[in-house]
Amino acid sequence: MDGLRRLLPSATHLIIFEAAGRHENFTRAASELGLSQAAVSYAIRALEEQMGVTLFKRLHRSVELTEVGARFHGDVSAGLARIQKSAEDIRAKNRMQNVTLAASTAFASMWMLPRLAKLRQDLPDVDLRIQTSVRDLDLEEEGIPLGIRGGDPSQWPRYHAAELAPEVINAVASPAFIEAHGFPETPADLTRYRLIDLEEPVRRACDWPEWFESAGLSWQPRGKRLAINDYVLVIQAVLAGDGIALGWQHLTDRQTRSGLLVPVGNHVLRTGLAFYVVWPRSRELSAPARRVRDWLIAEGQAEAGDGQGPAVQAL
């Protein structure tokens, strides 16, 4: 390699030579490479002087590769093509280790963040990037491999979907709130307490009237209300003792098990819908993305404790 370094002036001169030989025109080569025509001429002359041969015949308005120049150009073109392909493969492989997951702020904060340490332990070579949004992103348009969506997968014909968790909703309060205001034992009891409303700006979400209706009660909000448009803030308000809120169990289970939240009202709404890991049908997932998808599904099923394999819906 040291001999090659002394033989050839620079890799840049070889790149310029390849473009000039392909176009057989110094001006067009200069335009392609973002150089001046004079810079191309200088690089070719330096290469010729270094090698001791004439690589181009200079004609009136064009140039033409000499016989030795054509032979050398073929070798240089093939070598640079192999180098480019190798560099692209390395960069692509590096990019494929990065996996982006699109999700709501609530899912990212309450489901994903508590599991990040386990994900790093289980998938140490994968760089997970979480992209949050108030709406479900178009994964194809955004170039994102994986997303989390709640609802009915038959409404997403462009996506594969694998169930992560069923939609199960109960009412939750903090121990401090219960100590101060008493324990509501039935849905009817809840109507006498301060209820915190989630006002989702875009995504469809169950509200208190729907939850009470599932319990056989008709209820509409009245008087002063505490309404918040971010579910993470809703749960923070509950933890602060400001009232009772609806708890999506896949998000609040850990806080319930730790005693930070207490189920109240003795009623659970199972909507028949679920939350899913989704990915576009239009392209194959990379190996790291498939591993993240399978990891998410396994985590969801471990939480449910059903011990079954992934339920993938091909729609």
Short mmCIF file of C-alpha atoms in Angstrom, two decimals:
data_model
loop_
_atom_site.label_atom_id
_atom_site.label_comp_id
_atom_site.label_asym_id
_atom_site.label_seq_id
_atom_site.Cartn_x
_atom_site.Cartn_y
_atom_site.Cartn_z
CA MET A 1 0.00 0.00 0.00
CA ASP A 2 2.92 2.34 0.65
CA GLY A 3 4.06 1.82 -2.96
CA LEU A 4 0.56 2.60 -4.21
CA ARG A 5 0.53 5.77 -2.15
CA ARG A 6 3.76 6.91 -3.82
CA LEU A 7 2.53 5.91 -7.28
CA LEU A 8 -0.78 7.78 -7.23
CA PRO A 9 -1.13 11.44 -6.19
CA SER A 10 -4.52 11.19 -4.44
CA ALA A 11 -7.83 9.39 -4.36
CA THR A 12 -9.47 12.65 -5.41
CA HIS A 13 -7.54 12.60 -8.68
CA LEU A 14 -8.83 9.08 -9.36
CA ILE A 15 -12.43 10.19 -8.75
CA ILE A 16 -11.93 13.13 -11.14
CA PHE A 17 -10.31 10.83 -13.71
CA GLU A 18 -13.23 8.39 -13.52
CA ALA A 19 -15.78 11.16 -14.18
CA ALA A 20 -13.69 12.75 -16.95
CA GLY A 21 -13.21 9.38 -18.67
CA ARG A 22 -16.90 8.50 -18.38
CA HIS A 23 -17.98 11.80 -19.94
CA GLU A 24 -14.90 12.24 -22.15
CA ASN A 25 -15.41 15.89 -21.40
CA PHE A 26 -13.66 17.89 -18.69
CA THR A 27 -16.43 20.51 -18.50
CA ARG A 28 -19.20 17.95 -17.87
CA ALA A 29 -17.02 16.14 -15.34
CA ALA A 30 -16.41 19.44 -13.56
CA SER A 31 -20.17 20.14 -13.46
CA GLU A 32 -20.93 16.69 -12.01
CA LEU A 33 -18.28 17.02 -9.30
CA GLY A 34 -18.95 20.67 -8.46
CA LEU A 35 -15.49 21.75 -9.59
CA SER A 36 -14.13 24.18 -12.15
CA GLN A 37 -12.98 22.96 -15.55
CA ALA A 38 -9.49 24.19 -14.70
CA ALA A 39 -9.43 22.06 -11.52
CA VAL A 40 -10.34 18.97 -13.52
CA SER A 41 -7.63 19.70 -16.11
CA TYR A 42 -5.06 20.23 -13.35
CA ALA A 43 -5.96 16.94 -11.61
CA ILE A 44 -5.75 14.95 -14.85
CA ARG A 45 -2.40 16.49 -15.76
CA ALA A 46 -1.05 15.77 -12.26
CA LEU A 47 -2.19 12.15 -12.57
CA GLU A 48 -0.55 11.83 -16.00
CA GLU A 49 2.70 13.32 -14.74
CA GLN A 50 2.71 11.04 -11.69
CA MET A 51 2.17 7.93 -13.84
CA GLY A 52 4.34 9.03 -16.76
CA VAL A 53 1.71 8.40 -19.45
CA THR A 54 -0.84 10.35 -21.44
CA LEU A 55 -4.36 9.34 -20.39
CA PHE A 56 -6.35 11.63 -22.70
CA LYS A 57 -5.97 12.91 -26.23
CA ARG A 58 -6.79 16.62 -26.17
CA LEU A 59 -8.94 17.39 -29.22
CA HIS A 60 -10.35 20.73 -30.34
CA ARG A 61 -13.57 20.69 -28.27
CA SER A 62 -13.36 17.36 -26.48
CA VAL A 63 -11.03 14.78 -24.99
CA GLU A 64 -10.66 11.10 -25.71
CA LEU A 65 -9.12 8.35 -23.63
CA THR A 66 -5.91 6.93 -24.99
CA GLU A 67 -5.54 3.16 -25.20
CA VAL A 68 -3.69 3.01 -21.89
CA GLY A 69 -6.09 5.58 -20.46
CA ALA A 70 -9.11 3.43 -21.38
CA ARG A 71 -7.56 0.36 -19.78
CA PHE A 72 -6.72 2.28 -16.62
CA HIS A 73 -10.18 3.88 -16.57
CA GLY A 74 -11.84 0.45 -16.58
CA ASP A 75 -9.79 -0.64 -13.56
CA VAL A 76 -10.36 2.62 -11.70
CA SER A 77 -14.12 2.56 -12.38
CA ALA A 78 -14.44 -1.02 -11.15
CA GLY A 79 -12.36 -0.31 -8.05
CA LEU A 80 -14.27 2.84 -7.11
CA ALA A 81 -17.59 1.05 -7.68
CA ARG A 82 -16.56 -1.72 -5.28
CA ILE A 83 -15.44 0.84 -2.71
CA GLN A 84 -18.72 2.75 -3.05
CA LYS A 85 -20.77 -0.42 -2.71
CA SER A 86 -18.84 -1.49 0.39
CA ALA A 87 -19.21 1.95 1.99
CA GLU A 88 -22.96 2.01 1.24
CA ASP A 89 -23.40 -1.47 2.72
CA ILE A 90 -21.57 -0.45 5.91
CA ARG A 91 -23.66 2.71 6.27
CA ALA A 92 -26.90 0.84 5.56
CA LYS A 93 -26.05 -1.83 8.11
CA ASN A 94 -25.34 0.87 10.69
CA ARG A 95 -28.62 2.63 9.92
CA MET A 96 -30.53 -0.64 10.19
CA GLN A 97 -29.47 -0.98 13.83
CA ASN A 98 -31.46 2.20 14.53
CA VAL A 99 -35.14 1.40 15.02
CA THR A 100 -37.74 4.15 15.38
CA LEU A 101 -41.00 3.49 17.23
CA ALA A 102 -43.87 5.96 16.82
CA ALA A 103 -46.18 6.17 19.84
CA SER A 104 -48.28 8.45 21.97
CA THR A 105 -46.63 10.35 24.81
CA ALA A 106 -48.64 8.26 27.27
CA PHE A 107 -47.41 4.95 25.85
CA ALA A 108 -43.83 6.21 25.63
CA SER A 109 -43.84 7.56 29.20
CA MET A 110 -45.89 4.96 31.03
CA TRP A 111 -45.32 1.72 29.11
CA MET A 112 -42.03 2.09 27.29
CA LEU A 113 -39.80 4.09 29.64
CA PRO A 114 -40.12 1.66 32.58
CA ARG A 115 -38.98 -1.11 30.22
CA LEU A 116 -36.05 0.64 28.52
CA ALA A 117 -33.45 -0.87 30.84
CA LYS A 118 -34.78 -4.36 30.04
CA LEU A 119 -34.82 -3.60 26.32
CA ARG A 120 -31.18 -2.46 26.46
CA GLN A 121 -30.32 -5.66 28.31
CA ASP A 122 -32.25 -7.91 25.91
CA LEU A 123 -31.29 -6.07 22.69
CA PRO A 124 -27.96 -4.40 23.47
CA ASP A 125 -27.03 -3.88 19.81
CA VAL A 126 -30.26 -2.06 18.87
CA ASP A 127 -30.62 1.70 19.16
CA LEU A 128 -34.32 2.36 19.81
CA ARG A 129 -35.62 5.82 19.01
CA ILE A 130 -39.10 6.76 20.23
CA GLN A 131 -41.00 9.41 18.28
CA THR A 132 -44.07 10.75 20.04
CA SER A 133 -46.98 12.57 18.46
CA VAL A 134 -50.54 13.62 19.35
CA ARG A 135 -51.75 11.74 16.25
CA ASP A 136 -51.00 8.38 14.67
CA LEU A 137 -48.22 9.02 12.17
CA ASP A 138 -48.23 7.70 8.62
CA LEU A 139 -45.36 5.23 8.98
CA GLU A 140 -44.88 4.87 5.21
CA GLU A 141 -44.68 8.60 4.61
CA GLU A 142 -42.44 9.22 7.63
CA GLY A 143 -40.15 6.25 6.89
CA ILE A 144 -40.77 4.79 10.38
CA PRO A 145 -40.75 0.99 10.72
CA LEU A 146 -42.90 0.48 13.83
CA GLY A 147 -45.79 2.22 15.55
CA ILE A 148 -48.24 1.71 18.41
CA ARG A 149 -51.94 2.18 17.65
CA GLY A 150 -55.11 1.64 19.56
CA GLY A 151 -58.38 0.61 17.97
CA ASP A 152 -59.57 -1.82 15.31
CA PRO A 153 -56.85 -3.11 12.96
CA SER A 154 -59.38 -3.72 10.19
CA GLN A 155 -59.35 0.08 9.83
CA TRP A 156 -55.64 0.07 8.94
CA PRO A 157 -55.48 -1.95 5.69
CA ARG A 158 -51.97 -0.72 4.85
CA TYR A 159 -50.49 -2.19 8.04
CA HIS A 160 -49.75 -5.51 9.63
CA ALA A 161 -50.79 -5.55 13.29
CA ALA A 162 -49.82 -7.66 16.29
CA GLU A 163 -51.75 -7.27 19.53
CA LEU A 164 -49.85 -5.78 22.42
CA ALA A 165 -52.58 -5.33 25.05
CA PRO A 166 -56.40 -5.34 25.20
CA GLU A 167 -58.16 -2.07 26.02
CA VAL A 168 -59.29 -2.48 29.63
CA ILE A 169 -60.36 0.59 31.59
CA ASN A 170 -61.14 1.06 35.28
CA ALA A 171 -61.27 4.05 37.62
CA VAL A 172 -58.17 4.89 39.67
CA ALA A 173 -57.38 7.17 42.60
CA SER A 174 -54.40 7.81 44.85
CA PRO A 175 -54.22 6.44 48.42
CA ALA A 176 -54.06 10.03 49.69
CA PHE A 177 -57.29 10.93 47.88
CA ILE A 178 -59.04 7.87 49.31
CA GLU A 179 -57.82 8.66 52.80
CA ALA A 180 -59.10 12.22 52.51
CA HIS A 181 -62.42 11.52 50.75
CA GLY A 182 -63.30 7.88 51.39
CA PHE A 183 -63.35 4.82 49.15
CA PRO A 184 -65.96 4.77 46.34
CA GLU A 185 -67.12 1.16 46.18
CA THR A 186 -69.50 1.29 43.20
CA PRO A 187 -69.83 3.22 39.94
CA ALA A 188 -72.74 5.13 41.49
CA ASP A 189 -70.47 6.20 44.35
CA LEU A 190 -68.05 7.72 41.86
CA THR A 191 -70.61 10.25 40.70
CA ARG A 192 -70.18 12.07 44.02
CA TYR A 193 -66.44 12.56 43.59
CA ARG A 194 -64.31 14.90 41.53
CA LEU A 195 -63.61 13.15 38.24
CA ILE A 196 -60.72 14.18 36.02
CA ASP A 197 -61.50 14.24 32.28
CA LEU A 198 -59.09 13.32 29.51
CA GLU A 199 -59.74 15.51 26.47
CA GLU A 200 -57.73 13.84 23.71
CA PRO A 201 -57.02 16.41 20.96
CA VAL A 202 -56.95 13.90 18.07
CA ARG A 203 -57.08 10.23 19.08
CA ARG A 204 -60.41 8.70 20.07
CA ALA A 205 -60.52 7.85 23.80
CA CYS A 206 -63.17 6.51 26.15
CA ASP A 207 -64.68 9.19 28.42
CA TRP A 208 -66.60 9.11 31.69
CA PRO A 209 -70.12 9.06 30.15
CA GLU A 210 -69.13 6.02 28.06
CA TRP A 211 -67.55 4.29 31.05
CA PHE A 212 -70.62 4.89 33.25
CA GLU A 213 -72.92 3.71 30.44
CA SER A 214 -70.99 0.42 30.33
CA ALA A 215 -71.77 0.10 34.06
CA GLY A 216 -75.49 0.68 33.41
CA LEU A 217 -75.56 4.30 34.58
CA SER A 218 -76.40 7.52 32.76
CA TRP A 219 -74.01 10.31 33.75
CA GLN A 220 -73.06 13.65 32.29
CA PRO A 221 -70.42 16.08 33.65
CA ARG A 222 -71.76 19.01 35.61
CA GLY A 223 -70.30 21.88 37.59
CA LYS A 224 -66.62 22.68 37.59
CA ARG A 225 -64.46 20.10 35.83
CA LEU A 226 -60.78 19.36 35.68
CA ALA A 227 -60.07 18.52 32.04
CA ILE A 228 -56.57 17.76 30.74
CA ASN A 229 -55.56 16.97 27.15
CA ASP A 230 -52.50 14.86 28.02
CA TYR A 231 -52.93 11.47 29.69
CA VAL A 232 -49.56 11.61 31.45
CA LEU A 233 -50.72 14.83 33.15
CA VAL A 234 -54.05 13.23 33.98
CA ILE A 235 -52.30 10.47 35.93
CA GLN A 236 -49.97 12.98 37.57
CA ALA A 237 -53.04 14.89 38.75
CA VAL A 238 -54.47 11.65 40.18
CA LEU A 239 -51.20 10.90 41.97
CA ALA A 240 -51.28 14.43 43.40
CA GLY A 241 -54.70 13.69 44.91
CA ASP A 242 -56.67 16.04 42.64
CA GLY A 243 -59.37 13.52 41.73
CA ILE A 244 -60.25 10.20 40.12
CA ALA A 245 -59.50 9.34 36.48
CA LEU A 246 -59.99 6.52 34.04
CA GLY A 247 -57.05 4.14 34.03
CA TRP A 248 -56.03 2.23 30.92
CA GLN A 249 -54.69 -0.90 32.57
CA HIS A 250 -51.78 -1.53 30.21
CA LEU A 251 -50.49 1.93 31.21
CA THR A 252 -51.38 2.00 34.91
CA ASP A 253 -50.82 -1.64 35.97
CA ARG A 254 -47.35 -1.02 37.34
CA GLN A 255 -48.48 1.92 39.46
CA THR A 256 -51.46 -0.11 40.66
CA ARG A 257 -49.27 -3.04 41.67
CA SER A 258 -46.89 -0.71 43.50
CA GLY A 259 -49.77 0.91 45.42
CA LEU A 260 -49.36 4.35 43.87
CA LEU A 261 -52.80 3.99 42.26
CA VAL A 262 -55.84 2.19 43.66
CA PRO A 263 -58.70 0.81 41.51
CA VAL A 264 -62.03 2.21 42.71
CA GLY A 265 -65.67 1.86 41.72
CA ASN A 266 -65.62 -1.92 41.25
CA HIS A 267 -66.23 -1.79 37.49
CA VAL A 268 -63.99 -2.64 34.56
CA LEU A 269 -64.78 -1.74 30.95
CA ARG A 270 -63.44 -4.13 28.32
CA THR A 271 -64.02 -2.33 25.04
CA GLY A 272 -63.22 -5.28 22.76
CA LEU A 273 -60.54 -3.15 21.11
CA ALA A 274 -56.81 -3.36 21.77
CA PHE A 275 -53.45 -1.69 21.33
CA TYR A 276 -51.22 -3.02 18.56
CA VAL A 277 -47.70 -2.92 17.24
CA VAL A 278 -48.11 -2.01 13.55
CA TRP A 279 -45.74 -1.93 10.58
CA PRO A 280 -46.26 -1.09 6.89
CA ARG A 281 -47.12 -3.81 4.39
CA SER A 282 -45.23 -1.92 1.69
CA ARG A 283 -41.74 -2.84 2.88
CA GLU A 284 -39.89 -5.54 4.76
CA LEU A 285 -38.81 -4.86 8.32
CA SER A 286 -35.09 -4.87 8.99
CA ALA A 287 -33.79 -7.61 11.27
CA PRO A 288 -33.41 -5.18 14.24
CA ALA A 289 -36.96 -3.85 13.68
CA ARG A 290 -38.32 -7.41 13.69
CA ARG A 291 -36.49 -8.05 16.96
CA VAL A 292 -37.96 -4.91 18.54
CA ARG A 293 -41.44 -5.85 17.31
CA ASP A 294 -41.17 -9.35 18.76
CA TRP A 295 -39.75 -7.95 22.00
CA LEU A 296 -42.70 -5.56 22.37
CA ILE A 297 -45.20 -8.36 21.77
CA ALA A 298 -43.46 -10.64 24.26
CA GLU A 299 -43.44 -7.88 26.88
CA GLY A 300 -47.14 -7.26 26.36
CA GLN A 301 -47.95 -10.93 26.74
CA ALA A 302 -45.70 -11.27 29.79
CA GLU A 303 -47.71 -8.45 31.34
CA ALA A 304 -50.95 -10.24 30.51
CA GLY A 305 -49.50 -13.54 31.75
CA ASP A 306 -51.21 -15.57 29.04
CA GLY A 307 -48.09 -17.48 28.03
CA GLN A 308 -49.16 -17.60 24.37
CA GLY A 309 -47.14 -16.76 21.29
CA PRO A 310 -47.52 -13.54 19.27
CA ALA A 311 -50.94 -13.03 17.73
CA VAL A 312 -50.17 -11.35 14.39
CA GLN A 313 -53.11 -10.19 12.31
CA ALA A 314 -52.41 -10.17 8.58
CA LEU A 315 -55.15 -7.97 7.24
#
